[in-house]
Amino acid sequence: MLQHHRSDTWKTKFNKEKCLVMYFGANNSCYDLQIGGHMLAKTTKERDLGIIVTSDLKSSEQRQEPQW
């Protein structure tokens, strides 16, 4: 369980529906993670600030996406 009590202490709210988990590395155990009892979804690819990040850290996905 992630340290959800700290977000309460710091008056910070998480949008649990937008929180995702991405694992890096070949020998990662890929544990299930939760925030406040809500299981976080796992992903292998995510776009953040226009940059596509993949769990294998390859840039081929970035080149395939259309440029705006």
Short mmCIF file of C-alpha atoms in Angstrom, two decimals:
data_model
loop_
_atom_site.label_atom_id
_atom_site.label_comp_id
_atom_site.label_asym_id
_atom_site.label_seq_id
_atom_site.Cartn_x
_atom_site.Cartn_y
_atom_site.Cartn_z
CA MET A 1 0.00 0.00 0.00
CA LEU A 2 1.38 3.40 -0.92
CA GLN A 3 1.60 5.91 1.90
CA HIS A 4 -1.89 7.29 1.46
CA HIS A 5 -1.96 8.72 5.00
CA ARG A 6 0.68 11.28 3.99
CA SER A 7 -1.61 12.70 1.33
CA ASP A 8 -4.24 13.21 4.03
CA THR A 9 -1.69 14.91 6.31
CA TRP A 10 -0.48 17.19 3.51
CA LYS A 11 -4.05 17.84 2.29
CA THR A 12 -3.15 16.48 -1.16
CA LYS A 13 -5.77 14.55 -3.11
CA PHE A 14 -4.91 11.90 -5.69
CA ASN A 15 -7.13 11.27 -8.68
CA LYS A 16 -7.02 7.50 -8.31
CA GLU A 17 -8.52 6.97 -11.76
CA LYS A 18 -5.61 8.83 -13.40
CA CYS A 19 -2.83 7.16 -11.37
CA LEU A 20 -1.05 4.37 -13.23
CA VAL A 21 1.84 2.05 -12.45
CA MET A 22 4.65 1.38 -14.94
CA TYR A 23 7.40 -1.11 -14.14
CA PHE A 24 10.95 -0.83 -15.48
CA GLY A 25 13.63 -3.51 -15.58
CA ALA A 26 13.74 -7.17 -16.54
CA ASN A 27 13.68 -8.57 -13.00
CA ASN A 28 10.99 -6.32 -11.53
CA SER A 29 8.48 -8.16 -9.32
CA CYS A 30 5.52 -6.06 -10.58
CA TYR A 31 3.65 -5.88 -7.29
CA ASP A 32 0.05 -4.72 -7.21
CA LEU A 33 -0.11 -1.19 -5.78
CA GLN A 34 -3.03 0.58 -4.13
CA ILE A 35 -3.94 4.09 -3.03
CA GLY A 36 -6.53 4.18 -0.29
CA GLY A 37 -7.75 0.67 -1.09
CA HIS A 38 -8.04 1.43 -4.83
CA MET A 39 -5.94 -0.91 -7.01
CA LEU A 40 -3.84 1.09 -9.49
CA ALA A 41 -3.95 0.09 -13.15
CA LYS A 42 -0.75 -1.15 -14.80
CA THR A 43 0.51 0.19 -18.12
CA THR A 44 3.46 -0.34 -20.46
CA LYS A 45 3.05 2.93 -22.37
CA GLU A 46 1.97 6.40 -21.28
CA ARG A 47 2.07 9.91 -22.74
CA ASP A 48 3.18 12.67 -20.37
CA LEU A 49 3.72 16.26 -21.51
CA GLY A 50 3.67 15.06 -25.12
CA ILE A 51 6.41 12.48 -24.57
CA ILE A 52 5.62 8.79 -24.89
CA VAL A 53 7.30 6.72 -22.19
CA THR A 54 7.37 2.93 -22.54
CA SER A 55 8.40 0.34 -19.98
CA ASP A 56 11.25 -0.81 -22.24
CA LEU A 57 12.43 2.84 -22.64
CA LYS A 58 12.60 2.59 -26.44
CA SER A 59 11.89 5.67 -28.53
CA SER A 60 10.27 3.86 -31.49
CA GLU A 61 6.78 4.63 -30.14
CA GLN A 62 7.53 8.36 -30.23
CA ARG A 63 8.46 8.27 -33.91
CA GLN A 64 5.27 6.41 -34.86
CA GLU A 65 2.91 8.93 -33.28
CA PRO A 66 1.71 11.79 -35.51
CA GLN A 67 3.32 15.15 -34.78
CA TRP A 68 0.89 18.03 -34.19
#
